[in-house]
XYZ file of C-alpha atoms in Angstrom:
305
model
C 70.042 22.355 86.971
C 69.363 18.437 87.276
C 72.073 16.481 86.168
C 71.848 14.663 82.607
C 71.900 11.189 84.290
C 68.945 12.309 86.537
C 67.129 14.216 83.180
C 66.812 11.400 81.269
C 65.766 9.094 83.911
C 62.726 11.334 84.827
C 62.123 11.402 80.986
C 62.587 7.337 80.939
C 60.570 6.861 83.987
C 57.186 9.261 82.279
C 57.556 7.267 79.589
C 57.120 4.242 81.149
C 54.220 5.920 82.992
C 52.507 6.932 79.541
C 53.215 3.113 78.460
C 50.872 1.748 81.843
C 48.799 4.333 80.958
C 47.891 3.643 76.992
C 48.270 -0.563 78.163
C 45.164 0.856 80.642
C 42.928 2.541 78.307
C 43.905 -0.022 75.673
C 42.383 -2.757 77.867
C 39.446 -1.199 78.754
C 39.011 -0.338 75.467
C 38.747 -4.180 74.902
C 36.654 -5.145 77.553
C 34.454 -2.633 77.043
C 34.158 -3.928 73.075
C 33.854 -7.330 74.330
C 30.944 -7.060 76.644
C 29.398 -4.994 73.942
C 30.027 -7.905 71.642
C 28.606 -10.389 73.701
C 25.275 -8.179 74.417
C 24.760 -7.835 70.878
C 25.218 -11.655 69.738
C 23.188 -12.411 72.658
C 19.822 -10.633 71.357
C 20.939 -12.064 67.906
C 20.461 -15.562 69.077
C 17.500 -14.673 71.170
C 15.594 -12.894 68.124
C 16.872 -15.864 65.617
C 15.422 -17.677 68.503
C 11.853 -16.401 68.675
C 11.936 -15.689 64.264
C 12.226 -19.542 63.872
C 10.237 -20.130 66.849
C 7.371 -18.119 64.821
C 8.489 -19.816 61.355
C 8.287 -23.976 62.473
C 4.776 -22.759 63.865
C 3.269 -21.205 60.705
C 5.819 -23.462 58.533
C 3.835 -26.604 60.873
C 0.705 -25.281 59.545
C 1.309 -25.173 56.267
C 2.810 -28.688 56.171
C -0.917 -29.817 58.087
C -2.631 -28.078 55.067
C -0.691 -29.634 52.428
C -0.767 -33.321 53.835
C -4.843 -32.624 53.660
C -4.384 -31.102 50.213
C -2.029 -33.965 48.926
C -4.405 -37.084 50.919
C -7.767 -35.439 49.900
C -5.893 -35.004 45.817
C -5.296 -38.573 46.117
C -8.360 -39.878 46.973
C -10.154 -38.092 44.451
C -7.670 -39.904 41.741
C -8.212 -43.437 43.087
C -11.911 -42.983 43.503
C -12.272 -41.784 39.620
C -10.339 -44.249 38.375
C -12.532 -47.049 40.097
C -15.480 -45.411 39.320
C -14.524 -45.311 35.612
C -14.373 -41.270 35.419
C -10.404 -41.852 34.390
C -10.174 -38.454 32.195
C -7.456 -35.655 33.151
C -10.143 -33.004 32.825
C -12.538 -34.902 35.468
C -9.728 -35.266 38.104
C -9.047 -31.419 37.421
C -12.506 -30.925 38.078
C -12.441 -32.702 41.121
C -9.413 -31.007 42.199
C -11.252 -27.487 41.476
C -13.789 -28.445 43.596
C -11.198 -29.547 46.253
C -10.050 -25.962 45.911
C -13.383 -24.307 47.081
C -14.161 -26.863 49.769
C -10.383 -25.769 50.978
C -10.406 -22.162 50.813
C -14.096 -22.242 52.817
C -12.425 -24.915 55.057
C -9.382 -22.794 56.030
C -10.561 -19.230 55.418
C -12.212 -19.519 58.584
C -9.125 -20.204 60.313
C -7.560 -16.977 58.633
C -5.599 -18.737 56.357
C -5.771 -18.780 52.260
C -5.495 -22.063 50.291
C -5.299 -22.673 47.092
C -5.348 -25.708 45.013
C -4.680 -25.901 41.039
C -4.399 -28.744 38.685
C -1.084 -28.510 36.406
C -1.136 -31.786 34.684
C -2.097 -35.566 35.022
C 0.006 -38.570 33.969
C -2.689 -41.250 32.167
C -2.222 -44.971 33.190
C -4.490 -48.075 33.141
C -6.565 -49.195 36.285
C -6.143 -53.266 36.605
C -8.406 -55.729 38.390
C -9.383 -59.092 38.708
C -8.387 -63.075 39.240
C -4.699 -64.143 37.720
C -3.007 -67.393 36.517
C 0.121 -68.167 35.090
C -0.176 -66.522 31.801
C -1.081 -63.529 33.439
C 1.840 -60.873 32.517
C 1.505 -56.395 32.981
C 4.175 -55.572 30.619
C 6.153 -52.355 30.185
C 5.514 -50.567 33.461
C 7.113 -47.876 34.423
C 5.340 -47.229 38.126
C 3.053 -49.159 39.749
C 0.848 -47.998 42.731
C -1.314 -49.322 44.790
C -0.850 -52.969 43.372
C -1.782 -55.739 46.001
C -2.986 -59.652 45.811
C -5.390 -61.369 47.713
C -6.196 -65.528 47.923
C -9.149 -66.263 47.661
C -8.619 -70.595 48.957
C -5.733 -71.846 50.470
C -2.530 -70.808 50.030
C -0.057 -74.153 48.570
C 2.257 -75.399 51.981
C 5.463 -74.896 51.466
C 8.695 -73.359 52.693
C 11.333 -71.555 51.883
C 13.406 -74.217 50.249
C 10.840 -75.106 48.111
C 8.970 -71.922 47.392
C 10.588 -70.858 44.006
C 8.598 -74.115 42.500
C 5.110 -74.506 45.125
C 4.469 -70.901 46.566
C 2.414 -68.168 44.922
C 4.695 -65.317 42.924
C 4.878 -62.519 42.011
C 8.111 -62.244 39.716
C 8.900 -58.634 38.622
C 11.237 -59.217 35.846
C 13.443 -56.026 34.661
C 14.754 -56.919 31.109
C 16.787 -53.666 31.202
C 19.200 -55.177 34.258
C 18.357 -58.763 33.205
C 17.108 -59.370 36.585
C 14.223 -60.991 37.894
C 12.976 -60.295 42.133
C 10.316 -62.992 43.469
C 7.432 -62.150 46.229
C 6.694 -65.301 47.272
C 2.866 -66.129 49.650
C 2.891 -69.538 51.256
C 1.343 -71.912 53.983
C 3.750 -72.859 56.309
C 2.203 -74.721 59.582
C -0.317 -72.302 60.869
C 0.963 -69.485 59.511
C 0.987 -67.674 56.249
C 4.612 -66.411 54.868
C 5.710 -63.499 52.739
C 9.464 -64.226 51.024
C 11.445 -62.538 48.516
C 14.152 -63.680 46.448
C 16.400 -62.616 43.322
C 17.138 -64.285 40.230
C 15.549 -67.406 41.691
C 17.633 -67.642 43.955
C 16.027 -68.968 47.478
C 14.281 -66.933 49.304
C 14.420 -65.054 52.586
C 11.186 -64.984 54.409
C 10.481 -61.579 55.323
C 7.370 -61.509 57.487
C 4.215 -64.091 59.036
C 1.320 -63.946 60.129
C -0.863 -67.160 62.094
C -3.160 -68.391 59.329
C -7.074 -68.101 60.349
C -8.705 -69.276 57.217
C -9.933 -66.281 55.985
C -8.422 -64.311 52.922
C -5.097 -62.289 52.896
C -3.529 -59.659 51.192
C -0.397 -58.586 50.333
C 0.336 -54.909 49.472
C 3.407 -55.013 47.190
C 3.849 -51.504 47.006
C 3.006 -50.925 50.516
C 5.632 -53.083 52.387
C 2.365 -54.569 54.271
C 1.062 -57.913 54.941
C -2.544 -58.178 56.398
C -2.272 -54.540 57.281
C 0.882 -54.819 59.397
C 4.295 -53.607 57.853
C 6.825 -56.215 55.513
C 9.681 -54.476 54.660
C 11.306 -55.173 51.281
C 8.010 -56.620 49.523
C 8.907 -53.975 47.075
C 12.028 -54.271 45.308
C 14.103 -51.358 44.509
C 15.820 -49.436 42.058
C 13.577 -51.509 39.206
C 14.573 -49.906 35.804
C 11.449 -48.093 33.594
C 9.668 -51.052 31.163
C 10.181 -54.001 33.883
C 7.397 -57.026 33.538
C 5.037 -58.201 36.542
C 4.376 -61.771 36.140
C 2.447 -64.764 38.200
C 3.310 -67.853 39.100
C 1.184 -70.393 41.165
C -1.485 -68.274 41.220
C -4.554 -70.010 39.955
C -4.733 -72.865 42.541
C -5.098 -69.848 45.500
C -7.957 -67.848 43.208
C -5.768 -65.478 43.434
C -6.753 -61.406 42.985
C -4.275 -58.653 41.674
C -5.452 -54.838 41.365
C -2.834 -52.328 40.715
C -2.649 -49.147 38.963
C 0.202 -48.611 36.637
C 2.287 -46.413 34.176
C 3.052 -48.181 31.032
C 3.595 -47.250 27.542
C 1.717 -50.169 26.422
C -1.541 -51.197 26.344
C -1.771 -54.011 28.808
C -5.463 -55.146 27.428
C -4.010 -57.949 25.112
C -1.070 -58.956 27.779
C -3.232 -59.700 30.811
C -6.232 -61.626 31.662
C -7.351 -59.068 34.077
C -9.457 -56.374 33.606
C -8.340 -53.271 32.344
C -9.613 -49.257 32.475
C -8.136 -46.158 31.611
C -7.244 -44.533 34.865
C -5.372 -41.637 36.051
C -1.928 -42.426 37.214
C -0.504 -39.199 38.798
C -1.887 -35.599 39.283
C 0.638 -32.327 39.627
C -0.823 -29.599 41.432
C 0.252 -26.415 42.664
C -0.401 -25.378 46.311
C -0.676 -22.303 47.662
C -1.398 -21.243 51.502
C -1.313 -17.856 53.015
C -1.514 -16.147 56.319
C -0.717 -13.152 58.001
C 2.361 -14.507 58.903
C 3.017 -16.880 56.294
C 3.513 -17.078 52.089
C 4.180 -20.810 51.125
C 4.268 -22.080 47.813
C 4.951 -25.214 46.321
C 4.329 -27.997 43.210
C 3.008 -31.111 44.300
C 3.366 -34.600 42.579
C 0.133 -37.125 43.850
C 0.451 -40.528 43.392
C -0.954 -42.424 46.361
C -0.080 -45.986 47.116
C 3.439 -45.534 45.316
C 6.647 -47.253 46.916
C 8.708 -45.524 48.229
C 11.902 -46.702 46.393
């Protein structure tokens, strides 16, 4: 018979073996649920991988079609509206005909687009020489508005620009706030300012004068086709007024296409058409690997702020 001492510390030292034991299992237990762990986020990430690997490249596509969809829509507008066919149901026409030249144009890819007019936005189409009386009042967007001399620009500089230079003043009632674009001679080059509240300017591009006509895009941020940031001034409130100063002595010419609730015909000595403003459409494109959907607003030549 073993002792009681020596019983119980057999029984003390087993359990201390079935501890090591259960610590044993119990860690490979855990390892083994850690590698599995790893394996399986591993192919997560890979297939996430190769799923948005597949989506950017169909998602790519679709993005290609609707930049055609959107600068095709957008031509159609501007070339009614200086053709004179200004109606909403001719530019839906011409966007149903967009449609079929589309869904031949990509069907043979293996793709499915579709193009349908939702609504236009009416506006007025404006052309023509300015002077100092000349005034667009109550606009609420303006696109593709630009001015060209026709002579020489007055010489000035920036100092004395606010009272000699040709300007644009876009005067928002609704902040009580008025932002100059100013066009000048200055040496041999021709300058682009802007200023606020007639305050003096800041020159904000030039360009060597060559004697031939130039043109300012005012809601294009360009100058003789190169870029001018802040032409455009932002955050202008709905119903602001576009006004000229200096102009006449330059022969200067404004076109523009706007949104206004009023009738600019009696306001303005230039010329003025119904025209199209904006188009929504709805744009559909489909592939074997791809549904995408979306509504489209088409304005082209609209700032971007």
């Amino acid at each position: 018979m073993i002792p009681t001492s020596e019983s119980d510390g057999a029984r003390e030292r087993l359990r201390d073996a079935d501890r090591g034991q259960l610590l044993l299992v119990s860690g490979l237990v855990v390892a083994v649920s850690l590698v599995a762990l790893v394996v399986l986020l591993n192919a997560s990430i890979y297939s996430e991988n190769v799923a948005t690997r597949g989506i950017e490249a169909a998602d790519g596509e679709a993005l290609e079609v609707r930049a055609a969809v959107v600068e095709e829509t957008g031509a159609r507008i501007d070339t009614a509206n200086r053709n004179g066919a200004t109606t909403g149901s001719e530019i839906e026409t011409g966007i149903e005909e967009l449609n079929q030249n589309l869904s031949g144009r990509y069907a043979r890819r293996g793709g499915i687009a579709v193009v349908e007019p939702v609504a236009t936005t009416p506006g007025w189409y404006l052309s023509g020489p300015v002077d100092d009386s000349t005034t667009i009042p109550d606009v609420n967007g303006a696109r593709s508005f630009s001015i060209t001399n026709e002579s020489a620009l007055p010489p000035t500089d920036t100092g004395n620009a606010s009272s000699e230079a040709v300007a644009v003043v876009f005067n928002d009632s609704a902040t009580g706030t008025t932002h100059e674009r100013y066009l000048y001679a200055e040496g041999d080059d021709v300058v682009v300012a802007g200023g606020k509240n007639g305050s003096t300017p800041i020159e904000r591009c030039r360009s060597p004068a060559t004697g031939d006509a130039v043109t300012l895009a005012v809601t294009g941020d360009r100058f003789d086709g190169d870029p001018c940031p802040g032409v455009w001034p932002a955050g202008l409130s709905d119903g602001y007024d576009v006004e000229f100063e200096n102009a006449g002595g330059a022969g200067v010419e404004a076109t523009a296409t706007v949104d206004t609730g009023t009738d600019p015909t009696s306001a303005t000595a230039l010329t003025v058409r119904d025209a199209v403003y904006d188009a929504t459409i709805d744009f559909r494109y489909r592939t074997a690997d791809l549904r995408f959907k979306t509504r489209i607003r088409v304005a082209p030549g609209e700032p971007d702020a």
